[in-house]
PDB file of N, CA, C and O in Angstrom:
ATOM      1  N   TYR A   1       0.837  -1.187   0.000  1.00  0.00           N
ATOM      2  CA  TYR A   1       0.000   0.000   0.000  1.00  0.00           C
ATOM      3  C   TYR A   1       0.878   1.244   0.000  1.00  0.00           C
ATOM      4  O   TYR A   1       1.945   1.259   0.594  1.00  0.00           O
ATOM      5  N   HIS A   2       0.397   2.280  -0.635  1.00  0.00           N
ATOM      6  CA  HIS A   2       1.128   3.541  -0.704  1.00  0.00           C
ATOM      7  C   HIS A   2       0.527   4.541   0.275  1.00  0.00           C
ATOM      8  O   HIS A   2      -0.653   4.480   0.613  1.00  0.00           O
ATOM      9  N   ASN A   3       1.345   5.456   0.717  1.00  0.00           N
ATOM     10  CA  ASN A   3       0.912   6.553   1.594  1.00  0.00           C
ATOM     11  C   ASN A   3       0.271   6.063   2.891  1.00  0.00           C
ATOM     12  O   ASN A   3      -0.725   6.608   3.345  1.00  0.00           O
ATOM     13  N   ILE A   4       0.845   5.019   3.477  1.00  0.00           N
ATOM     14  CA  ILE A   4       0.326   4.489   4.738  1.00  0.00           C
ATOM     15  C   ILE A   4       1.376   4.766   5.810  1.00  0.00           C
ATOM     16  O   ILE A   4       2.558   4.525   5.594  1.00  0.00           O
ATOM     17  N   GLN A   5       0.914   5.277   6.949  1.00  0.00           N
ATOM     18  CA  GLN A   5       1.825   5.555   8.051  1.00  0.00           C
ATOM     19  C   GLN A   5       1.368   4.802   9.289  1.00  0.00           C
ATOM     20  O   GLN A   5       0.170   4.650   9.518  1.00  0.00           O
ATOM     21  N   LEU A   6       2.322   4.377  10.070  1.00  0.00           N
ATOM     22  CA  LEU A   6       2.025   3.706  11.324  1.00  0.00           C
ATOM     23  C   LEU A   6       2.302   4.696  12.443  1.00  0.00           C
ATOM     24  O   LEU A   6       3.375   5.267  12.528  1.00  0.00           O
ATOM     25  N   GLU A   7       1.312   4.927  13.284  1.00  0.00           N
ATOM     26  CA  GLU A   7       1.465   5.853  14.391  1.00  0.00           C
ATOM     27  C   GLU A   7       1.112   5.148  15.693  1.00  0.00           C
ATOM     28  O   GLU A   7       0.139   4.407  15.751  1.00  0.00           O
ATOM     29  N   LYS A   8       1.902   5.398  16.718  1.00  0.00           N
ATOM     30  CA  LYS A   8       1.579   4.878  18.037  1.00  0.00           C
ATOM     31  C   LYS A   8       0.540   5.808  18.651  1.00  0.00           C
ATOM     32  O   LYS A   8       0.698   7.018  18.643  1.00  0.00           O
ATOM     33  N   ILE A   9      -0.533   5.229  19.150  1.00  0.00           N
ATOM     34  CA  ILE A   9      -1.601   6.015  19.750  1.00  0.00           C
ATOM     35  C   ILE A   9      -1.498   5.873  21.262  1.00  0.00           C
ATOM     36  O   ILE A   9      -1.553   4.772  21.796  1.00  0.00           O
ATOM     37  N   ASN A  10      -1.314   6.989  21.930  1.00  0.00           N
ATOM     38  CA  ASN A  10      -1.255   6.980  23.385  1.00  0.00           C
ATOM     39  C   ASN A  10      -2.658   7.123  23.926  1.00  0.00           C
ATOM     40  O   ASN A  10      -3.278   8.171  23.800  1.00  0.00           O
ATOM     41  N   VAL A  11      -3.159   6.061  24.487  1.00  0.00           N
ATOM     42  CA  VAL A  11      -4.490   6.055  25.088  1.00  0.00           C
ATOM     43  C   VAL A  11      -4.321   5.668  26.544  1.00  0.00           C
ATOM     44  O   VAL A  11      -3.651   4.690  26.857  1.00  0.00           O
ATOM     45  N   ASN A  12      -4.927   6.444  27.428  1.00  0.00           N
ATOM     46  CA  ASN A  12      -4.788   6.216  28.864  1.00  0.00           C
ATOM     47  C   ASN A  12      -6.148   5.987  29.500  1.00  0.00           C
ATOM     48  O   ASN A  12      -7.185   6.341  28.934  1.00  0.00           O
ATOM     49  N   MET A  13      -6.125   5.432  30.714  1.00  0.00           N
ATOM     50  CA  MET A  13      -7.350   5.249  31.488  1.00  0.00           C
ATOM     51  C   MET A  13      -8.072   6.587  31.624  1.00  0.00           C
ATOM     52  O   MET A  13      -7.437   7.617  31.785  1.00  0.00           O
ATOM     53  N   ASN A  14      -9.384   6.538  31.536  1.00  0.00           N
ATOM     54  CA  ASN A  14     -10.261   7.697  31.691  1.00  0.00           C
ATOM     55  C   ASN A  14     -10.196   8.701  30.548  1.00  0.00           C
ATOM     56  O   ASN A  14     -10.826   9.743  30.633  1.00  0.00           O
ATOM     57  N   ASP A  15      -9.433   8.396  29.479  1.00  0.00           N
ATOM     58  CA  ASP A  15      -9.463   9.264  28.302  1.00  0.00           C
ATOM     59  C   ASP A  15     -10.833   9.190  27.659  1.00  0.00           C
ATOM     60  O   ASP A  15     -11.475   8.136  27.653  1.00  0.00           O
ATOM     61  N   ARG A  16     -11.282  10.288  27.122  1.00  0.00           N
ATOM     62  CA  ARG A  16     -12.507  10.324  26.327  1.00  0.00           C
ATOM     63  C   ARG A  16     -12.085  10.026  24.897  1.00  0.00           C
ATOM     64  O   ARG A  16     -11.169  10.664  24.368  1.00  0.00           O
ATOM     65  N   VAL A  17     -12.710   9.018  24.256  1.00  0.00           N
ATOM     66  CA  VAL A  17     -12.321   8.637  22.901  1.00  0.00           C
ATOM     67  C   VAL A  17     -13.543   8.558  21.986  1.00  0.00           C
ATOM     68  O   VAL A  17     -14.671   8.412  22.441  1.00  0.00           O
ATOM     69  N   ARG A  18     -13.264   8.656  20.709  1.00  0.00           N
ATOM     70  CA  ARG A  18     -14.276   8.463  19.669  1.00  0.00           C
ATOM     71  C   ARG A  18     -13.804   7.288  18.829  1.00  0.00           C
ATOM     72  O   ARG A  18     -12.643   7.236  18.406  1.00  0.00           O
ATOM     73  N   ILE A  19     -14.677   6.325  18.595  1.00  0.00           N
ATOM     74  CA  ILE A  19     -14.340   5.164  17.770  1.00  0.00           C
ATOM     75  C   ILE A  19     -14.372   5.608  16.314  1.00  0.00           C
ATOM     76  O   ILE A  19     -15.347   6.201  15.856  1.00  0.00           O
ATOM     77  N   SER A  20     -13.284   5.316  15.583  1.00  0.00           N
ATOM     78  CA  SER A  20     -13.135   5.857  14.235  1.00  0.00           C
ATOM     79  C   SER A  20     -13.493   4.883  13.116  1.00  0.00           C
ATOM     80  O   SER A  20     -13.597   5.289  11.963  1.00  0.00           O
ATOM     81  N   SER A  21     -13.707   3.607  13.439  1.00  0.00           N
ATOM     82  CA  SER A  21     -14.132   2.669  12.399  1.00  0.00           C
ATOM     83  C   SER A  21     -14.809   1.463  13.034  1.00  0.00           C
ATOM     84  O   SER A  21     -14.715   1.243  14.231  1.00  0.00           O
ATOM     85  N   GLY A  22     -15.502   0.716  12.208  1.00  0.00           N
ATOM     86  CA  GLY A  22     -16.199  -0.471  12.696  1.00  0.00           C
ATOM     87  C   GLY A  22     -17.658  -0.189  12.996  1.00  0.00           C
ATOM     88  O   GLY A  22     -18.155   0.914  12.760  1.00  0.00           O
ATOM     89  N   PRO A  23     -18.366  -1.169  13.537  1.00  0.00           N
ATOM     90  CA  PRO A  23     -19.807  -1.031  13.758  1.00  0.00           C
ATOM     91  C   PRO A  23     -20.178   0.029  14.796  1.00  0.00           C
ATOM     92  O   PRO A  23     -21.302   0.516  14.805  1.00  0.00           O
ATOM     93  N   LEU A  24     -19.251   0.411  15.649  1.00  0.00           N
ATOM     94  CA  LEU A  24     -19.528   1.441  16.652  1.00  0.00           C
ATOM     95  C   LEU A  24     -18.920   2.794  16.271  1.00  0.00           C
ATOM     96  O   LEU A  24     -18.763   3.676  17.114  1.00  0.00           O
ATOM     97  N   MET A  25     -18.617   2.951  14.986  1.00  0.00           N
ATOM     98  CA  MET A  25     -17.995   4.176  14.488  1.00  0.00           C
ATOM     99  C   MET A  25     -18.765   5.419  14.928  1.00  0.00           C
ATOM    100  O   MET A  25     -19.993   5.420  14.931  1.00  0.00           O
ATOM    101  N   ALA A  26     -18.036   6.453  15.329  1.00  0.00           N
ATOM    102  CA  ALA A  26     -18.535   7.763  15.743  1.00  0.00           C
ATOM    103  C   ALA A  26     -19.097   7.779  17.167  1.00  0.00           C
ATOM    104  O   ALA A  26     -19.481   8.829  17.657  1.00  0.00           O
ATOM    105  N   ARG A  27     -19.124   6.638  17.841  1.00  0.00           N
ATOM    106  CA  ARG A  27     -19.571   6.613  19.237  1.00  0.00           C
ATOM    107  C   ARG A  27     -18.446   7.136  20.119  1.00  0.00           C
ATOM    108  O   ARG A  27     -17.274   6.902  19.844  1.00  0.00           O
ATOM    109  N   GLU A  28     -18.821   7.815  21.197  1.00  0.00           N
ATOM    110  CA  GLU A  28     -17.849   8.330  22.141  1.00  0.00           C
ATOM    111  C   GLU A  28     -18.030   7.646  23.484  1.00  0.00           C
ATOM    112  O   GLU A  28     -19.145   7.284  23.853  1.00  0.00           O
ATOM    113  N   GLY A  29     -16.923   7.458  24.186  1.00  0.00           N
ATOM    114  CA  GLY A  29     -16.980   6.848  25.500  1.00  0.00           C
ATOM    115  C   GLY A  29     -15.698   7.067  26.259  1.00  0.00           C
ATOM    116  O   GLY A  29     -14.784   7.749  25.788  1.00  0.00           O
ATOM    117  N   ASP A  30     -15.626   6.482  27.432  1.00  0.00           N
ATOM    118  CA  ASP A  30     -14.467   6.627  28.307  1.00  0.00           C
ATOM    119  C   ASP A  30     -13.701   5.320  28.396  1.00  0.00           C
ATOM    120  O   ASP A  30     -14.303   4.250  28.525  1.00  0.00           O
ATOM    121  N   VAL A  31     -12.374   5.411  28.349  1.00  0.00           N
ATOM    122  CA  VAL A  31     -11.512   4.240  28.439  1.00  0.00           C
ATOM    123  C   VAL A  31     -11.511   3.740  29.880  1.00  0.00           C
ATOM    124  O   VAL A  31     -11.239   4.497  30.813  1.00  0.00           O
ATOM    125  N   ILE A  32     -11.842   2.457  30.061  1.00  0.00           N
ATOM    126  CA  ILE A  32     -11.863   1.877  31.401  1.00  0.00           C
ATOM    127  C   ILE A  32     -10.767   0.825  31.590  1.00  0.00           C
ATOM    128  O   ILE A  32     -10.514   0.404  32.706  1.00  0.00           O
ATOM    129  N   GLU A  33     -10.129   0.418  30.486  1.00  0.00           N
ATOM    130  CA  GLU A  33      -9.026  -0.547  30.578  1.00  0.00           C
ATOM    131  C   GLU A  33      -8.157  -0.408  29.343  1.00  0.00           C
ATOM    132  O   GLU A  33      -8.658  -0.234  28.242  1.00  0.00           O
ATOM    133  N   VAL A  34      -6.831  -0.475  29.543  1.00  0.00           N
ATOM    134  CA  VAL A  34      -5.888  -0.377  28.428  1.00  0.00           C
ATOM    135  C   VAL A  34      -5.093  -1.665  28.374  1.00  0.00           C
ATOM    136  O   VAL A  34      -4.540  -2.112  29.379  1.00  0.00           O
ATOM    137  N   ARG A  35      -5.071  -2.279  27.199  1.00  0.00           N
ATOM    138  CA  ARG A  35      -4.270  -3.492  26.976  1.00  0.00           C
ATOM    139  C   ARG A  35      -3.212  -3.172  25.926  1.00  0.00           C
ATOM    140  O   ARG A  35      -3.133  -2.047  25.450  1.00  0.00           O
ATOM    141  N   SER A  36      -2.428  -4.158  25.526  1.00  0.00           N
ATOM    142  CA  SER A  36      -1.335  -3.879  24.591  1.00  0.00           C
ATOM    143  C   SER A  36      -1.828  -3.410  23.223  1.00  0.00           C
ATOM    144  O   SER A  36      -1.275  -2.489  22.642  1.00  0.00           O
ATOM    145  N   LYS A  37      -2.895  -4.027  22.702  1.00  0.00           N
ATOM    146  CA  LYS A  37      -3.390  -3.646  21.374  1.00  0.00           C
ATOM    147  C   LYS A  37      -4.826  -3.153  21.368  1.00  0.00           C
ATOM    148  O   LYS A  37      -5.315  -2.684  20.350  1.00  0.00           O
ATOM    149  N   THR A  38      -5.506  -3.277  22.496  1.00  0.00           N
ATOM    150  CA  THR A  38      -6.912  -2.880  22.545  1.00  0.00           C
ATOM    151  C   THR A  38      -7.182  -2.031  23.786  1.00  0.00           C
ATOM    152  O   THR A  38      -6.365  -1.977  24.703  1.00  0.00           O
ATOM    153  N   VAL A  39      -8.323  -1.387  23.768  1.00  0.00           N
ATOM    154  CA  VAL A  39      -8.808  -0.662  24.940  1.00  0.00           C
ATOM    155  C   VAL A  39     -10.263  -1.053  25.155  1.00  0.00           C
ATOM    156  O   VAL A  39     -10.963  -1.394  24.212  1.00  0.00           O
ATOM    157  N   LYS A  40     -10.696  -1.036  26.416  1.00  0.00           N
ATOM    158  CA  LYS A  40     -12.112  -1.222  26.703  1.00  0.00           C
ATOM    159  C   LYS A  40     -12.708   0.155  26.899  1.00  0.00           C
ATOM    160  O   LYS A  40     -12.190   0.964  27.676  1.00  0.00           O
ATOM    161  N   VAL A  41     -13.801   0.397  26.178  1.00  0.00           N
ATOM    162  CA  VAL A  41     -14.447   1.701  26.192  1.00  0.00           C
ATOM    163  C   VAL A  41     -15.858   1.539  26.724  1.00  0.00           C
ATOM    164  O   VAL A  41     -16.610   0.677  26.260  1.00  0.00           O
ATOM    165  N   GLN A  42     -16.214   2.354  27.693  1.00  0.00           N
ATOM    166  CA  GLN A  42     -17.578   2.346  28.217  1.00  0.00           C
ATOM    167  C   GLN A  42     -18.381   3.364  27.425  1.00  0.00           C
ATOM    168  O   GLN A  42     -18.026   4.542  27.354  1.00  0.00           O
ATOM    169  N   LEU A  43     -19.453   2.877  26.803  1.00  0.00           N
ATOM    170  CA  LEU A  43     -20.296   3.704  25.940  1.00  0.00           C
ATOM    171  C   LEU A  43     -21.678   3.860  26.564  1.00  0.00           C
ATOM    172  O   LEU A  43     -22.354   2.867  26.791  1.00  0.00           O
ATOM    173  N   PRO A  44     -22.104   5.083  26.845  1.00  0.00           N
ATOM    174  CA  PRO A  44     -23.448   5.266  27.402  1.00  0.00           C
ATOM    175  C   PRO A  44     -24.495   5.074  26.309  1.00  0.00           C
ATOM    176  O   PRO A  44     -24.422   5.696  25.256  1.00  0.00           O
ATOM    177  N   THR A  45     -25.437   4.180  26.522  1.00  0.00           N
ATOM    178  CA  THR A  45     -26.463   3.892  25.532  1.00  0.00           C
ATOM    179  C   THR A  45     -27.797   3.687  26.226  1.00  0.00           C
ATOM    180  O   THR A  45     -27.966   2.725  26.974  1.00  0.00           O
ATOM    181  N   LEU A  46     -28.726   4.582  25.979  1.00  0.00           N
ATOM    182  CA  LEU A  46     -30.087   4.461  26.512  1.00  0.00           C
ATOM    183  C   LEU A  46     -30.125   4.141  28.003  1.00  0.00           C
ATOM    184  O   LEU A  46     -30.910   3.328  28.465  1.00  0.00           O
ATOM    185  N   GLY A  47     -29.238   4.780  28.754  1.00  0.00           N
ATOM    186  CA  GLY A  47     -29.234   4.577  30.184  1.00  0.00           C
ATOM    187  C   GLY A  47     -28.496   3.340  30.651  1.00  0.00           C
ATOM    188  O   GLY A  47     -28.456   3.049  31.834  1.00  0.00           O
ATOM    189  N   TYR A  48     -27.923   2.577  29.734  1.00  0.00           N
ATOM    190  CA  TYR A  48     -27.155   1.390  30.084  1.00  0.00           C
ATOM    191  C   TYR A  48     -25.685   1.643  29.802  1.00  0.00           C
ATOM    192  O   TYR A  48     -25.341   2.457  28.952  1.00  0.00           O
ATOM    193  N   ALA A  49     -24.819   0.930  30.474  1.00  0.00           N
ATOM    194  CA  ALA A  49     -23.386   1.024  30.227  1.00  0.00           C
ATOM    195  C   ALA A  49     -22.976  -0.126  29.321  1.00  0.00           C
ATOM    196  O   ALA A  49     -22.980  -1.277  29.734  1.00  0.00           O
ATOM    197  N   LEU A  50     -22.652   0.177  28.104  1.00  0.00           N
ATOM    198  CA  LEU A  50     -22.181  -0.800  27.132  1.00  0.00           C
ATOM    199  C   LEU A  50     -20.663  -0.717  27.104  1.00  0.00           C
ATOM    200  O   LEU A  50     -20.109   0.370  26.996  1.00  0.00           O
ATOM    201  N   THR A  51     -19.994  -1.854  27.238  1.00  0.00           N
ATOM    202  CA  THR A  51     -18.537  -1.886  27.190  1.00  0.00           C
ATOM    203  C   THR A  51     -18.109  -2.606  25.921  1.00  0.00           C
ATOM    204  O   THR A  51     -18.591  -3.701  25.636  1.00  0.00           O
ATOM    205  N   ALA A  52     -17.207  -1.966  25.171  1.00  0.00           N
ATOM    206  CA  ALA A  52     -16.714  -2.549  23.928  1.00  0.00           C
ATOM    207  C   ALA A  52     -15.201  -2.624  23.977  1.00  0.00           C
ATOM    208  O   ALA A  52     -14.545  -1.691  24.438  1.00  0.00           O
ATOM    209  N   GLU A  53     -14.631  -3.735  23.495  1.00  0.00           N
ATOM    210  CA  GLU A  53     -13.180  -3.842  23.369  1.00  0.00           C
ATOM    211  C   GLU A  53     -12.837  -3.481  21.929  1.00  0.00           C
ATOM    212  O   GLU A  53     -13.328  -4.095  20.986  1.00  0.00           O
ATOM    213  N   VAL A  54     -12.015  -2.454  21.777  1.00  0.00           N
ATOM    214  CA  VAL A  54     -11.733  -1.870  20.468  1.00  0.00           C
ATOM    215  C   VAL A  54     -10.223  -1.805  20.271  1.00  0.00           C
ATOM    216  O   VAL A  54      -9.486  -1.513  21.214  1.00  0.00           O
ATOM    217  N   GLU A  55      -9.762  -2.061  19.055  1.00  0.00           N
ATOM    218  CA  GLU A  55      -8.339  -1.926  18.760  1.00  0.00           C
ATOM    219  C   GLU A  55      -7.937  -0.467  18.911  1.00  0.00           C
ATOM    220  O   GLU A  55      -8.678   0.434  18.536  1.00  0.00           O
ATOM    221  N   LYS A  56      -6.737  -0.253  19.457  1.00  0.00           N
ATOM    222  CA  LYS A  56      -6.260   1.117  19.667  1.00  0.00           C
ATOM    223  C   LYS A  56      -6.230   1.919  18.368  1.00  0.00           C
ATOM    224  O   LYS A  56      -6.478   3.119  18.371  1.00  0.00           O
ATOM    225  N   ALA A  57      -5.942   1.241  17.280  1.00  0.00           N
ATOM    226  CA  ALA A  57      -5.877   1.932  15.988  1.00  0.00           C
ATOM    227  C   ALA A  57      -7.235   2.482  15.568  1.00  0.00           C
ATOM    228  O   ALA A  57      -7.316   3.332  14.689  1.00  0.00           O
ATOM    229  N   ASN A  58      -8.314   1.996  16.185  1.00  0.00           N
ATOM    230  CA  ASN A  58      -9.657   2.414  15.801  1.00  0.00           C
ATOM    231  C   ASN A  58     -10.284   3.423  16.755  1.00  0.00           C
ATOM    232  O   ASN A  58     -11.491   3.611  16.733  1.00  0.00           O
ATOM    233  N   VAL A  59      -9.463   4.057  17.597  1.00  0.00           N
ATOM    234  CA  VAL A  59      -9.985   5.101  18.480  1.00  0.00           C
ATOM    235  C   VAL A  59      -9.133   6.345  18.356  1.00  0.00           C
ATOM    236  O   VAL A  59      -7.952   6.277  18.016  1.00  0.00           O
ATOM    237  N   GLU A  60      -9.741   7.475  18.618  1.00  0.00           N
ATOM    238  CA  GLU A  60      -9.006   8.731  18.677  1.00  0.00           C
ATOM    239  C   GLU A  60      -9.373   9.421  19.986  1.00  0.00           C
ATOM    240  O   GLU A  60     -10.541   9.460  20.371  1.00  0.00           O
ATOM    241  N   VAL A  61      -8.371   9.926  20.675  1.00  0.00           N
ATOM    242  CA  VAL A  61      -8.596  10.624  21.935  1.00  0.00           C
ATOM    243  C   VAL A  61      -9.162  11.997  21.601  1.00  0.00           C
ATOM    244  O   VAL A  61      -8.668  12.681  20.705  1.00  0.00           O
ATOM    245  N   ILE A  62     -10.224  12.370  22.283  1.00  0.00           N
ATOM    246  CA  ILE A  62     -10.809  13.689  22.062  1.00  0.00           C
ATOM    247  C   ILE A  62     -10.631  14.520  23.321  1.00  0.00           C
ATOM    248  O   ILE A  62     -10.693  14.015  24.439  1.00  0.00           O
ATOM    249  N   GLN A  63     -10.380  15.783  23.113  1.00  0.00           N
ATOM    250  CA  GLN A  63     -10.172  16.699  24.224  1.00  0.00           C
ATOM    251  C   GLN A  63     -11.514  17.199  24.725  1.00  0.00           C
ATOM    252  O   GLN A  63     -12.356  17.619  23.946  1.00  0.00           O
ATOM    253  N   MET A  64     -11.695  17.137  26.024  1.00  0.00           N
ATOM    254  CA  MET A  64     -12.933  17.643  26.610  1.00  0.00           C
ATOM    255  C   MET A  64     -12.742  19.120  26.922  1.00  0.00           C
ATOM    256  O   MET A  64     -11.734  19.510  27.494  1.00  0.00           O
ATOM    257  N   THR A  65     -13.700  19.916  26.528  1.00  0.00           N
ATOM    258  CA  THR A  65     -13.642  21.325  26.874  1.00  0.00           C
ATOM    259  C   THR A  65     -14.184  21.509  28.276  1.00  0.00           C
ATOM    260  O   THR A  65     -14.921  20.681  28.795  1.00  0.00           O
ATOM    261  N   ARG A  66     -13.842  22.607  28.869  1.00  0.00           N
ATOM    262  CA  ARG A  66     -14.293  22.854  30.236  1.00  0.00           C
ATOM    263  C   ARG A  66     -15.810  22.881  30.315  1.00  0.00           C
ATOM    264  O   ARG A  66     -16.415  22.337  31.224  1.00  0.00           O
ATOM    265  N   SER A  67     -16.458  23.511  29.332  1.00  0.00           N
ATOM    266  CA  SER A  67     -17.916  23.592  29.370  1.00  0.00           C
ATOM    267  C   SER A  67     -18.544  22.208  29.233  1.00  0.00           C
ATOM    268  O   SER A  67     -19.591  21.940  29.796  1.00  0.00           O
ATOM    269  N   TYR A  68     -17.895  21.301  28.498  1.00  0.00           N
ATOM    270  CA  TYR A  68     -18.421  19.953  28.340  1.00  0.00           C
ATOM    271  C   TYR A  68     -18.387  19.210  29.666  1.00  0.00           C
ATOM    272  O   TYR A  68     -19.328  18.523  30.040  1.00  0.00           O
ATOM    273  N   SER A  69     -17.290  19.370  30.408  1.00  0.00           N
ATOM    274  CA  SER A  69     -17.185  18.655  31.678  1.00  0.00           C
ATOM    275  C   SER A  69     -18.145  19.213  32.723  1.00  0.00           C
ATOM    276  O   SER A  69     -18.434  18.548  33.702  1.00  0.00           O
ATOM    277  N   ASN A  70     -18.669  20.394  32.514  1.00  0.00           N
ATOM    278  CA  ASN A  70     -19.648  20.966  33.427  1.00  0.00           C
ATOM    279  C   ASN A  70     -21.083  20.669  32.984  1.00  0.00           C
ATOM    280  O   ASN A  70     -22.033  21.118  33.601  1.00  0.00           O
ATOM    281  N   ASN A  71     -21.233  19.909  31.930  1.00  0.00           N
ATOM    282  CA  ASN A  71     -22.542  19.576  31.389  1.00  0.00           C
ATOM    283  C   ASN A  71     -23.292  18.629  32.332  1.00  0.00           C
ATOM    284  O   ASN A  71     -22.764  17.620  32.786  1.00  0.00           O
ATOM    285  N   TYR A  72     -24.544  18.963  32.632  1.00  0.00           N
ATOM    286  CA  TYR A  72     -25.361  18.179  33.560  1.00  0.00           C
ATOM    287  C   TYR A  72     -25.478  16.720  33.119  1.00  0.00           C
ATOM    288  O   TYR A  72     -25.317  15.803  33.905  1.00  0.00           O
ATOM    289  N   PHE A  73     -25.763  16.479  31.823  1.00  0.00           N
ATOM    290  CA  PHE A  73     -25.960  15.112  31.343  1.00  0.00           C
ATOM    291  C   PHE A  73     -24.658  14.320  31.386  1.00  0.00           C
ATOM    292  O   PHE A  73     -24.643  13.154  31.726  1.00  0.00           O
ATOM    293  N   TYR A  74     -23.545  14.967  31.051  1.00  0.00           N
ATOM    294  CA  TYR A  74     -22.255  14.293  31.140  1.00  0.00           C
ATOM    295  C   TYR A  74     -22.000  13.849  32.571  1.00  0.00           C
ATOM    296  O   TYR A  74     -21.630  12.714  32.826  1.00  0.00           O
ATOM    297  N   ASN A  75     -22.200  14.758  33.509  1.00  0.00           N
ATOM    298  CA  ASN A  75     -21.948  14.433  34.910  1.00  0.00           C
ATOM    299  C   ASN A  75     -22.882  13.346  35.413  1.00  0.00           C
ATOM    300  O   ASN A  75     -22.483  12.494  36.205  1.00  0.00           O
ATOM    301  N   ALA A  76     -24.118  13.329  34.947  1.00  0.00           N
ATOM    302  CA  ALA A  76     -25.072  12.304  35.369  1.00  0.00           C
ATOM    303  C   ALA A  76     -24.632  10.923  34.872  1.00  0.00           C
ATOM    304  O   ALA A  76     -24.815   9.921  35.553  1.00  0.00           O
ATOM    305  N   LEU A  77     -24.034  10.861  33.686  1.00  0.00           N
ATOM    306  CA  LEU A  77     -23.642   9.577  33.107  1.00  0.00           C
ATOM    307  C   LEU A  77     -22.254   9.118  33.549  1.00  0.00           C
ATOM    308  O   LEU A  77     -22.025   7.922  33.705  1.00  0.00           O
ATOM    309  N   PHE A  78     -21.328  10.038  33.732  1.00  0.00           N
ATOM    310  CA  PHE A  78     -19.929   9.639  33.915  1.00  0.00           C
ATOM    311  C   PHE A  78     -19.331   9.978  35.264  1.00  0.00           C
ATOM    312  O   PHE A  78     -18.199   9.643  35.530  1.00  0.00           O
ATOM    313  N   LYS A  79     -20.022  10.638  36.130  1.00  0.00           N
ATOM    314  CA  LYS A  79     -19.429  10.996  37.434  1.00  0.00           C
ATOM    315  C   LYS A  79     -19.993  10.134  38.525  1.00  0.00           C
ATOM    316  O   LYS A  79     -21.006   9.563  38.454  1.00  0.00           O
TER     317      LYS A  79
END
C-alpha cells in the first residue's frame, strides 16, 4: 500500500475517545481498561453502560472542553 503511516496512539485510562471505524464508528466513550493492542471503552447507551473492546488503531482521543465537563448530562452519566 502507498501513503500508509504507522502511528503509536497513546491512550490512557479515563481518556474520552471516539471510535473511528467499525460497527460502533462515531460513538464516544471513556476508556476503562488499556491493553497492549486494545482498549475497553464504556459507551453510554439508553441509560445502560455498554462496554466494547476496540483496537487502539480504531480510536481517537478527544479533548474535553471545560464547558463539556460541566454539562449536567455528562456528569449524570460519567461521574
